[in-house]
CSV table of C-alpha atoms in Angstrom, one decimal:
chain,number,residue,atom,x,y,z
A,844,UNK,CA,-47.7,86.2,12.8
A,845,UNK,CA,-48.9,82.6,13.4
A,846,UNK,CA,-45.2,81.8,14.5
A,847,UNK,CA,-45.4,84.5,17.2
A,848,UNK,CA,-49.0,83.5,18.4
A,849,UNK,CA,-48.0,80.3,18.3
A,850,UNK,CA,-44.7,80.5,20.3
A,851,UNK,CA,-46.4,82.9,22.8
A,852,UNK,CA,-49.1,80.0,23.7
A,853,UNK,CA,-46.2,77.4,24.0
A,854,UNK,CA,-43.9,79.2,26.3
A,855,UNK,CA,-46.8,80.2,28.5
A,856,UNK,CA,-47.8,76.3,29.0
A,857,UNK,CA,-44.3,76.0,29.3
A,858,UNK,CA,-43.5,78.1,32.0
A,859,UNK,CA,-46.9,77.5,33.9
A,860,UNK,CA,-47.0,73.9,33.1
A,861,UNK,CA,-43.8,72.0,32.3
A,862,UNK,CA,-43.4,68.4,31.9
A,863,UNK,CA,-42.4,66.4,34.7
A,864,UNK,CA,-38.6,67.1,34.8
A,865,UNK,CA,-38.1,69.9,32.8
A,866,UNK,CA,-37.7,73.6,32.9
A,867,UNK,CA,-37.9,76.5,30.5
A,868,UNK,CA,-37.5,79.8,29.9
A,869,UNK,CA,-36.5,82.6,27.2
A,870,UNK,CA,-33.1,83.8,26.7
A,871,UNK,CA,-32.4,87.2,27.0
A,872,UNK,CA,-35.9,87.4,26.6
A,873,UNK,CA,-36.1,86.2,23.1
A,874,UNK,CA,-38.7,84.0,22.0
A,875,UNK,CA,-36.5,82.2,19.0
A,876,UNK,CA,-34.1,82.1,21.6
A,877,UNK,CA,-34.6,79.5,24.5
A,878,UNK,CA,-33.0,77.2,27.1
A,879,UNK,CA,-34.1,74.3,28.9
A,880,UNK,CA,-33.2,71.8,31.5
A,881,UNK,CA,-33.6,68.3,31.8
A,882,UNK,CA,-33.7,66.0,35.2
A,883,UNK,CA,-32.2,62.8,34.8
A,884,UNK,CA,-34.3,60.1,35.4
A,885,UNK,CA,-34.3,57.6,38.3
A,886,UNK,CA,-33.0,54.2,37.7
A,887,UNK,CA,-30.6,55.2,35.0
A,888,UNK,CA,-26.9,56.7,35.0
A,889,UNK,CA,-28.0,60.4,34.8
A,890,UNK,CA,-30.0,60.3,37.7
A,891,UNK,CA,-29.4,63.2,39.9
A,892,UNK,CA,-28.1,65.1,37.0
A,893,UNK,CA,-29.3,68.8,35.4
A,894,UNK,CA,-28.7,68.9,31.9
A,895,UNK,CA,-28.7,72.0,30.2
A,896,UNK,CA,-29.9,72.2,26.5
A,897,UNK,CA,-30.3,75.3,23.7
A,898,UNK,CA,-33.3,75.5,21.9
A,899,UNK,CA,-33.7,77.8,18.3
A,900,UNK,CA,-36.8,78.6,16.3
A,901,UNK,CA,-36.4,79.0,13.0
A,902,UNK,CA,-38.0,81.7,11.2
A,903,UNK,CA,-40.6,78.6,9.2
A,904,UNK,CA,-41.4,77.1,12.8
A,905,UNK,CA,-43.9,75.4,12.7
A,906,UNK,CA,-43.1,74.2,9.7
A,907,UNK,CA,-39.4,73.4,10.4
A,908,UNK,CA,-38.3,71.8,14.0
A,909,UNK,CA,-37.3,73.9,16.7
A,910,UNK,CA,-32.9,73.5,16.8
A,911,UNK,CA,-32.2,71.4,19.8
A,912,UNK,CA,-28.6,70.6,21.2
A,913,UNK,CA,-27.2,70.3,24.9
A,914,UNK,CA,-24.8,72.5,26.5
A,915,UNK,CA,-23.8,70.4,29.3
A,916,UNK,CA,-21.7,67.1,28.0
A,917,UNK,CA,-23.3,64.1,28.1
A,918,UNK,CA,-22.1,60.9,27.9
A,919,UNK,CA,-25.1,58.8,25.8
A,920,UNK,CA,-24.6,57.1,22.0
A,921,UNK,CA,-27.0,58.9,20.4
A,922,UNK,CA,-26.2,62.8,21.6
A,923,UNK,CA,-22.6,63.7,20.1
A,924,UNK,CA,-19.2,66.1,21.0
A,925,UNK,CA,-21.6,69.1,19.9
A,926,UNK,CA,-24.3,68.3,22.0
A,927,UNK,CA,-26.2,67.6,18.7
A,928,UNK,CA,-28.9,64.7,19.1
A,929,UNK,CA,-29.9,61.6,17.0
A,930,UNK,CA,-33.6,62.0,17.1
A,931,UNK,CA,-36.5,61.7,14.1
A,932,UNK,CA,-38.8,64.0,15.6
A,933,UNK,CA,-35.7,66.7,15.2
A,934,UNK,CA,-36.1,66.6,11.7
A,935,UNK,CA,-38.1,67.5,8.7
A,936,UNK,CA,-39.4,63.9,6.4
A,937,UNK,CA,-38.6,62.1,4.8
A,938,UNK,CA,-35.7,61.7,6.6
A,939,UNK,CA,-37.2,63.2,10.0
A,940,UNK,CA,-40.9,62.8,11.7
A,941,UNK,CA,-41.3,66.5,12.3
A,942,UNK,CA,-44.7,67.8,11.6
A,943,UNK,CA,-46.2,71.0,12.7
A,944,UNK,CA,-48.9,69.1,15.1
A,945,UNK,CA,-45.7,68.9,17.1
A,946,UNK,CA,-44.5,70.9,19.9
A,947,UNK,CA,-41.3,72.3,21.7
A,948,UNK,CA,-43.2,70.2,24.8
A,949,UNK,CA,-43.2,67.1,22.8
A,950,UNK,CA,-39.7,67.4,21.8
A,951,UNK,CA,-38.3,68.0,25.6
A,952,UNK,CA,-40.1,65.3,26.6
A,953,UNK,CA,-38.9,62.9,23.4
A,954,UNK,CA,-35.3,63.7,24.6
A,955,UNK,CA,-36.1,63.0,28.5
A,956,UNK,CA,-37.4,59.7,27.1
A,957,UNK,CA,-34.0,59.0,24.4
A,958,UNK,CA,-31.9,59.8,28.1
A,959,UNK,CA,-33.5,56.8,29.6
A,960,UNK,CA,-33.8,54.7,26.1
A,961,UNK,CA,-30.7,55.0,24.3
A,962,UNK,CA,-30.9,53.2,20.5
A,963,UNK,CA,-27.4,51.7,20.1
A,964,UNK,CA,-28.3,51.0,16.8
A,965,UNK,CA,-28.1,54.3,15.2
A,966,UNK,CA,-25.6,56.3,17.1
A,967,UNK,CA,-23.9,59.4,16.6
A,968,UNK,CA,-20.7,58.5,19.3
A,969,UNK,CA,-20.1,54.9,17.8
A,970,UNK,CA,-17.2,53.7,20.7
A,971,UNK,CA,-20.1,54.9,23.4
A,972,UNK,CA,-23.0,52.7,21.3
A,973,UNK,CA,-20.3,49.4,21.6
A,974,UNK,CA,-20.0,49.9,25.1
A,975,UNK,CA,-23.2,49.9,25.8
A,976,UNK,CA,-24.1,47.2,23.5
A,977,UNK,CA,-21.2,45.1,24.4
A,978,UNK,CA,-20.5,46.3,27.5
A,979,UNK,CA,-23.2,47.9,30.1
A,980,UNK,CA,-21.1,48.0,33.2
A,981,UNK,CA,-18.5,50.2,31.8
A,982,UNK,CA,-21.5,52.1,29.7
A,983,UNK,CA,-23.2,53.0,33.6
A,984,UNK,CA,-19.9,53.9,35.2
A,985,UNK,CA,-18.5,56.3,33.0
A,986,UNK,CA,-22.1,57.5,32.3
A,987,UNK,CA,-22.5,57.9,36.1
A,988,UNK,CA,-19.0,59.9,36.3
A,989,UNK,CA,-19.7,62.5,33.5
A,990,UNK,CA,-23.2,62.9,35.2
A,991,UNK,CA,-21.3,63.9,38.3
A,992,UNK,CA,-18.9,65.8,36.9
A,993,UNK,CA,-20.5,67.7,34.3
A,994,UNK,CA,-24.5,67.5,35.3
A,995,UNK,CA,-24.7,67.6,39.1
A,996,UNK,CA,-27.3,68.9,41.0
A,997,UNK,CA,-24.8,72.1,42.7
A,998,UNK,CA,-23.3,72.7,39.6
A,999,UNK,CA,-26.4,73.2,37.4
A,1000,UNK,CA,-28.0,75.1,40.4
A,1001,UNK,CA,-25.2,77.7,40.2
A,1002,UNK,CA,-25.0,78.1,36.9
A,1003,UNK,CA,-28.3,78.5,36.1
A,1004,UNK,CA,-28.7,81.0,38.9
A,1005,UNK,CA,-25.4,82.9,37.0
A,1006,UNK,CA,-27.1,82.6,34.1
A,1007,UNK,CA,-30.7,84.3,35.0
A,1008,UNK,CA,-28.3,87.2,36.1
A,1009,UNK,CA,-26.8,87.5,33.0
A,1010,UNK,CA,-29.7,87.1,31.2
A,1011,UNK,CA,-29.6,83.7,30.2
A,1012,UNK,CA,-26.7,83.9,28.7
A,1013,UNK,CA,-25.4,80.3,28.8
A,1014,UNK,CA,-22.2,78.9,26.8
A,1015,UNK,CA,-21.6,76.0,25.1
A,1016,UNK,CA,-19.7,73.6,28.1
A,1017,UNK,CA,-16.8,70.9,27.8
A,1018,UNK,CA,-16.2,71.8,24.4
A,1019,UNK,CA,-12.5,70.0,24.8
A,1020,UNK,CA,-14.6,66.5,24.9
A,1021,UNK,CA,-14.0,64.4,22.3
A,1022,UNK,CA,-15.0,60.6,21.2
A,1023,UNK,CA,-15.3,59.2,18.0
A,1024,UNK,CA,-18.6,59.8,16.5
A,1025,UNK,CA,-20.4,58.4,13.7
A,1026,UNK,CA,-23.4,60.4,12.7
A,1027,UNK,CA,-26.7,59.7,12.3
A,1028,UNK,CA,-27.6,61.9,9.9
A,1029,UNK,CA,-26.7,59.7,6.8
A,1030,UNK,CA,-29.5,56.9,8.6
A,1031,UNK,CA,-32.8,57.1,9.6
A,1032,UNK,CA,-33.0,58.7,12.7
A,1033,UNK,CA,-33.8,57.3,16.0
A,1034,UNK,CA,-37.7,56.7,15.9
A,1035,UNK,CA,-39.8,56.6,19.4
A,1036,UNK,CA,-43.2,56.2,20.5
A,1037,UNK,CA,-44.3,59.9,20.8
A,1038,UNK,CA,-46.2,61.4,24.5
A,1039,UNK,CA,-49.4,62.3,23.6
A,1040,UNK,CA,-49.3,65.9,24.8
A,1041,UNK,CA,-51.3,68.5,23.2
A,1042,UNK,CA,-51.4,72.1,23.3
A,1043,UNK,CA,-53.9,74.4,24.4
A,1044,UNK,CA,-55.6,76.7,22.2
């Protein structure tokens, strides 16, 4: 009961008042079921770009984080093949820096904030994390290039559109990527400075 009451106060502030950049709504009209999108930010590679992610409440939410992965590839250290992502809040302690003062809010906008701040230092693709440690200028380009190819503005547009019509039914895309990947999941996970966002009552 408390996870339905719950979930049914998020997804209304959700859908009435997103987060700057970011749009929601229920898959086939499920409420453990859900899809988001994320606008690129200005002034780094994935400006411009629509990105696509699948979220999945667990039956102990809010007690256990939300499942959060992208569908639309990305090119970014710390956000594997899978679309899986390299984040604390994402995860239960003492490992993870879930806790069930958090939100699904809280966690879109901790992931629109890891797009623009990679940590290089605990990646899940390593070759992408030496790149852009080692080498930024080839880290922008071939971020810039999978943005266009796989995140731009037309693309996403149509899709989503298709996928309303289906009902939201949206698949897992560029499944053929692969890079190496070294995950973080035997480390601490990436830690950032949480938005202070709280949720209505």
């Amino acid at each position: 009961m408390q996870r339905t009451s719950r979930l049914k106060r998020e997804l209304h502030l959700l859908t009435t008042e997103p987060p700057p950049g970011i749009m929601f709504w229920q898959n086939k009209n499920r409420m453990d079921d859900l899809r988001a999108q994320i606008l690129g930010g200005t002034n780094t590679p994935y400006d411009k770009g629509v990105f696509n992610l699948e979220v999945v409440v667990p039956e102990r939410y809010p007690f256990e984080p939300p499942k959060i992965r992208f569908l639309t590839p990305i090119y970014h250290p710390n956000i594997d093949s899978a679309g899986r992502i390299c984040l604390d809040v994402l995860r239960l302690p003492p490992k993870g820096a879930w806790r069930p003062s958090l939100n699904i809010s809280t966690l879109l906008t901790s992931i629109q904030l890891l797009m623009s701040e990679p940590n290089p230092d605990d990646p899940l693709m390593a070759d992408i994390s030496s790149e852009y440690k080692y080498n930024k200028e080839v880290f922008i380009r071939n971020a810039k290039q999978w943005t266009e190819k796989h995140a731009s503005q037309q693309k996403r547009s149509e899709e989503l559109e298709s996928s309303r019509v289906a009902e939201g039914n949206i698949g897992v895309e560029g499944t053929s990527w692969i890079i190496k990947s070294s995950p973080c999941y035997h480390r601490q996970p990436h830690q950032i400075t949480l938005p202070k966002l709280q949720m209505r009552k």
